[in-house]
Tab-separated table of C-alpha atoms in Angstrom:
chain	number	residue	atom	x	y	z
A	1	ASP	CA	106.737	127.020	116.355
A	2	GLY	CA	104.983	124.834	113.975
A	3	ILE	CA	106.030	121.845	112.098
A	4	ARG	CA	107.553	121.710	108.405
A	5	ASP	CA	104.818	120.146	106.797
A	6	ILE	CA	102.063	117.566	106.901
A	7	VAL	CA	102.281	115.059	103.928
A	8	ALA	CA	99.008	113.799	102.828
A	9	ARG	CA	98.460	111.310	100.134
A	10	LEU	CA	95.976	112.674	97.544
A	11	VAL	CA	94.178	109.196	96.272
A	12	GLY	CA	91.178	107.746	97.365
A	13	SER	CA	87.645	108.935	98.015
A	14	GLU	CA	86.407	112.624	97.929
A	15	MET	CA	85.084	111.914	101.460
A	16	CYS	CA	89.028	111.139	102.575
A	17	ILE	CA	90.132	114.702	100.780
A	18	ARG	CA	87.385	116.564	102.309
A	19	ASP	CA	88.080	115.246	105.933
A	20	ARG	CA	91.950	116.175	105.662
A	21	LEU	CA	91.141	119.929	104.357
A	22	LYS	CA	88.230	119.929	106.872
A	23	ALA	CA	90.612	119.181	109.638
A	24	CYS	CA	93.362	121.467	108.251
A	25	ARG	CA	90.692	124.113	107.947
A	26	ASP	CA	89.604	123.606	111.696
A	27	ILE	CA	93.253	124.255	112.998
A	28	ALA	CA	94.844	126.703	110.762
A	29	ALA	CA	93.763	129.585	112.980
A	30	THR	CA	95.520	128.302	116.087
A	31	HIS	CA	98.399	126.304	114.413
A	32	GLU	CA	101.433	126.709	112.013
A	33	PHE	CA	101.732	124.137	109.310
A	34	SER	CA	101.434	123.320	105.810
A	35	LEU	CA	100.029	120.620	104.211
A	36	ASP	CA	101.802	118.686	101.200
A	37	LEU	CA	99.376	116.668	99.021
A	38	VAL	CA	101.102	113.969	97.103
A	39	GLY	CA	99.459	112.067	94.226
A	40	ASP	CA	96.422	113.560	92.070
A	41	GLY	CA	93.980	111.696	89.307
A	42	ARG	CA	90.595	112.602	89.222
A	43	ILE	CA	89.998	113.802	92.714
A	44	GLY	CA	92.479	116.485	92.297
A	45	ASP	CA	90.517	118.803	90.613
A	46	GLU	CA	87.635	118.766	93.409
A	47	ALA	CA	90.588	118.604	96.062
A	48	ARG	CA	91.938	122.106	94.324
A	49	ASP	CA	88.258	123.606	94.455
A	50	LEU	CA	87.656	122.748	97.846
A	51	VAL	CA	91.276	124.398	98.843
A	52	ALA	CA	90.072	127.566	97.223
A	53	SER	CA	86.651	127.397	98.534
A	54	GLU	CA	87.800	126.858	102.103
A	55	GLY	CA	90.491	129.833	102.184
A	56	LEU	CA	93.302	127.124	102.489
A	57	ALA	CA	95.544	128.228	99.785
A	58	ARG	CA	98.253	129.523	101.735
A	59	LEU	CA	98.588	126.037	103.654
A	60	VAL	CA	98.227	123.527	101.104
A	61	ARG	CA	100.738	122.685	98.271
A	62	PHE	CA	99.368	120.092	95.356
A	63	ARG	CA	102.700	118.267	94.784
A	64	GLY	CA	101.160	115.943	91.964
A	65	TRP	CA	102.546	112.549	91.344
A	66	LEU	CA	106.261	112.159	92.613
A	67	ARG	CA	108.760	109.896	91.465
A	68	GLU	CA	110.195	107.161	94.406
A	69	ASP	CA	113.158	109.442	95.342
A	70	GLU	CA	110.965	112.740	95.440
A	71	VAL	CA	108.438	110.760	97.622
A	72	ARG	CA	111.344	109.939	99.875
A	73	GLN	CA	112.423	113.513	100.079
A	74	ALA	CA	108.947	114.945	100.521
A	75	LEU	CA	108.558	112.264	103.767
A	76	GLN	CA	112.426	113.475	104.873
A	77	GLU	CA	111.188	117.131	105.061
A	78	SER	CA	107.948	116.210	106.952
A	79	ASP	CA	107.144	116.074	110.420
A	80	VAL	CA	103.309	114.294	110.048
A	81	PHE	CA	101.837	111.906	107.442
A	82	VAL	CA	98.569	111.565	107.466
A	83	LEU	CA	95.953	109.224	105.657
A	84	PRO	CA	92.439	109.357	107.275
A	85	SER	CA	91.276	106.676	104.393
A	86	ARG	CA	87.804	105.307	104.916
A	87	ALA	CA	89.010	101.925	103.527
A	88	GLU	CA	92.451	100.519	102.809
A	89	GLY	CA	94.480	97.277	103.100
A	90	LEU	CA	98.013	97.746	104.465
A	91	PRO	CA	99.022	101.269	102.780
A	92	ASN	CA	102.358	101.239	101.480
A	93	ALA	CA	102.301	105.057	101.636
A	94	MET	CA	102.118	104.420	105.535
A	95	VAL	CA	104.873	102.210	105.403
A	96	GLU	CA	107.319	104.632	103.391
A	97	ALA	CA	106.406	107.299	106.106
A	98	MET	CA	106.891	104.818	109.095
A	99	ALA	CA	110.423	104.023	107.275
A	100	ALA	CA	111.407	107.269	106.647
A	101	ARG	CA	110.818	108.196	110.778
A	102	VAL	CA	107.481	110.407	110.288
A	103	ALA	CA	105.066	110.569	112.509
A	104	VAL	CA	101.722	108.712	111.253
A	105	VAL	CA	98.073	109.844	111.722
A	106	ILE	CA	96.081	107.526	110.291
A	107	THR	CA	92.149	105.464	110.695
A	108	PRO	CA	92.213	102.030	111.952
A	109	VAL	CA	90.748	100.353	108.949
A	110	GLY	CA	91.769	97.271	107.217
A	111	ALA	CA	95.276	95.719	108.554
A	112	ILE	CA	96.521	98.855	110.021
A	113	PRO	CA	95.555	98.297	113.370
A	114	ASP	CA	97.329	94.827	112.994
A	115	VAL	CA	100.470	97.320	112.580
A	116	LEU	CA	100.281	100.275	114.423
A	117	VAL	CA	98.807	101.214	118.111
A	118	ASP	CA	97.213	104.043	119.142
A	119	ARG	CA	99.480	106.536	120.926
A	120	LYS	CA	102.297	104.071	120.684
A	121	SER	CA	103.159	103.875	117.228
A	122	ALA	CA	100.578	106.146	115.652
A	123	LEU	CA	97.500	108.533	116.420
A	124	LEU	CA	94.670	106.669	115.192
A	125	VAL	CA	91.225	108.210	114.178
A	126	ASN	CA	88.051	106.972	113.291
A	127	PRO	CA	86.841	107.043	109.807
A	128	GLY	CA	85.043	110.260	108.974
A	129	ASP	CA	85.768	112.106	112.541
A	130	THR	CA	87.067	115.432	111.174
A	131	GLN	CA	87.233	116.722	114.589
A	132	GLY	CA	89.266	113.811	115.904
A	133	LEU	CA	91.447	114.283	113.045
A	134	ALA	CA	91.827	118.030	113.648
A	135	ARG	CA	92.713	117.243	117.348
A	136	ALA	CA	95.473	114.796	116.490
A	137	LEU	CA	97.099	116.710	114.185
A	138	ALA	CA	97.037	119.853	116.466
A	139	GLU	CA	98.423	117.617	119.139
A	140	LEU	CA	101.374	116.552	116.878
A	141	ILE	CA	101.937	120.149	116.234
A	142	ASP	CA	101.862	121.345	119.647
A	143	LYS	CA	104.082	118.207	121.162
A	144	GLN	CA	107.255	117.480	119.498
A	145	GLY	CA	108.098	114.692	122.037
A	146	LEU	CA	105.089	112.647	121.015
A	147	ARG	CA	105.636	113.221	117.199
A	148	ASP	CA	109.113	111.838	118.112
A	149	ALA	CA	108.078	109.247	120.332
A	150	LEU	CA	105.471	107.877	117.682
A	151	ALA	CA	108.030	108.574	114.563
A	152	THR	CA	110.777	106.218	116.403
A	153	GLU	CA	108.559	102.972	117.561
A	154	ALA	CA	106.880	103.502	113.778
A	155	TYR	CA	110.224	103.558	112.212
A	156	ALA	CA	111.334	100.331	114.450
A	157	ILE	CA	108.146	98.356	113.116
A	158	ALA	CA	108.822	99.310	109.786
A	159	ASN	CA	112.424	98.049	110.209
A	160	ARG	CA	111.322	94.702	111.888
A	161	GLU	CA	108.315	94.265	109.807
A	162	PHE	CA	108.924	95.697	106.164
A	163	SER	CA	112.644	95.969	105.694
A	164	ALA	CA	114.182	94.050	102.620
A	165	GLU	CA	116.083	92.171	105.394
A	166	ALA	CA	112.851	91.126	107.353
A	167	ALA	CA	111.127	89.800	104.081
A	168	ALA	CA	114.435	87.814	103.208
A	169	GLU	CA	114.422	86.265	106.479
A	170	ARG	CA	110.661	85.284	106.214
A	171	LEU	CA	111.185	84.025	102.641
A	172	ASP	CA	114.201	81.970	103.878
A	173	LYS	CA	111.933	80.519	106.665
A	174	LEU	CA	109.341	79.736	104.364
A	175	ILE	CA	111.522	77.613	101.832
A	176	THR	CA	113.465	75.989	104.512
A	177	SER	CA	109.622	74.942	105.885
A	178	ILE	CA	108.874	73.747	102.456
A	179	VAL	CA	111.946	71.713	101.897
A	180	THR	CA	111.803	70.504	104.939
A	181	ASN	CA	108.040	69.166	104.682
A	182	HIS	CA	108.854	67.971	101.463
A	183	GLU	CA	111.948	65.812	102.854
A	184	ARG	CA	109.751	64.292	105.477
A	185	ARG	CA	107.166	63.273	102.692
A	186	GLN	CA	109.952	61.663	100.912
A	187	LEU	CA	111.163	59.558	103.655
A	188	VAL	CA	107.622	58.417	104.576
A	189	THR	CA	106.800	57.057	100.839
């Protein structure tokens, strides 16, 4: 039955784009899917050349840069978000996918392992492991229950850690702590 879309962010190094496209090429004969590449920049022309040379034109759609509402729409229309970066901090695109209740396939670099747990809230694949990436994508295409479970847990984390309410609560605690410490210093002096 396949999946509606895999959304990938088209920014970063050429290697990350190659990894995504190689993984998709490896599963294209056995799995139904489409890959939406969002973003562009200097890597866009190279990615288009790779898609053509790998025979993936029927599967890959280049979306270009999208407005915030268009990104939300693209995520809502997707089943999987993939970002196999070799270096990241804490990617906003990942958090957006989590908040949209989309299953995430990502590399455990930067702060990502501080937020996501392999096979609980995402599928984590080592950087540069295109075979592992292909296996992870194929597994999510084949197992809707796993997709749903990962997406649900990621959504809960996004709500708990990254929502406006969570940020306001952390800010309130920080301000209260600063005021309390200031008042204590005033009493001591």
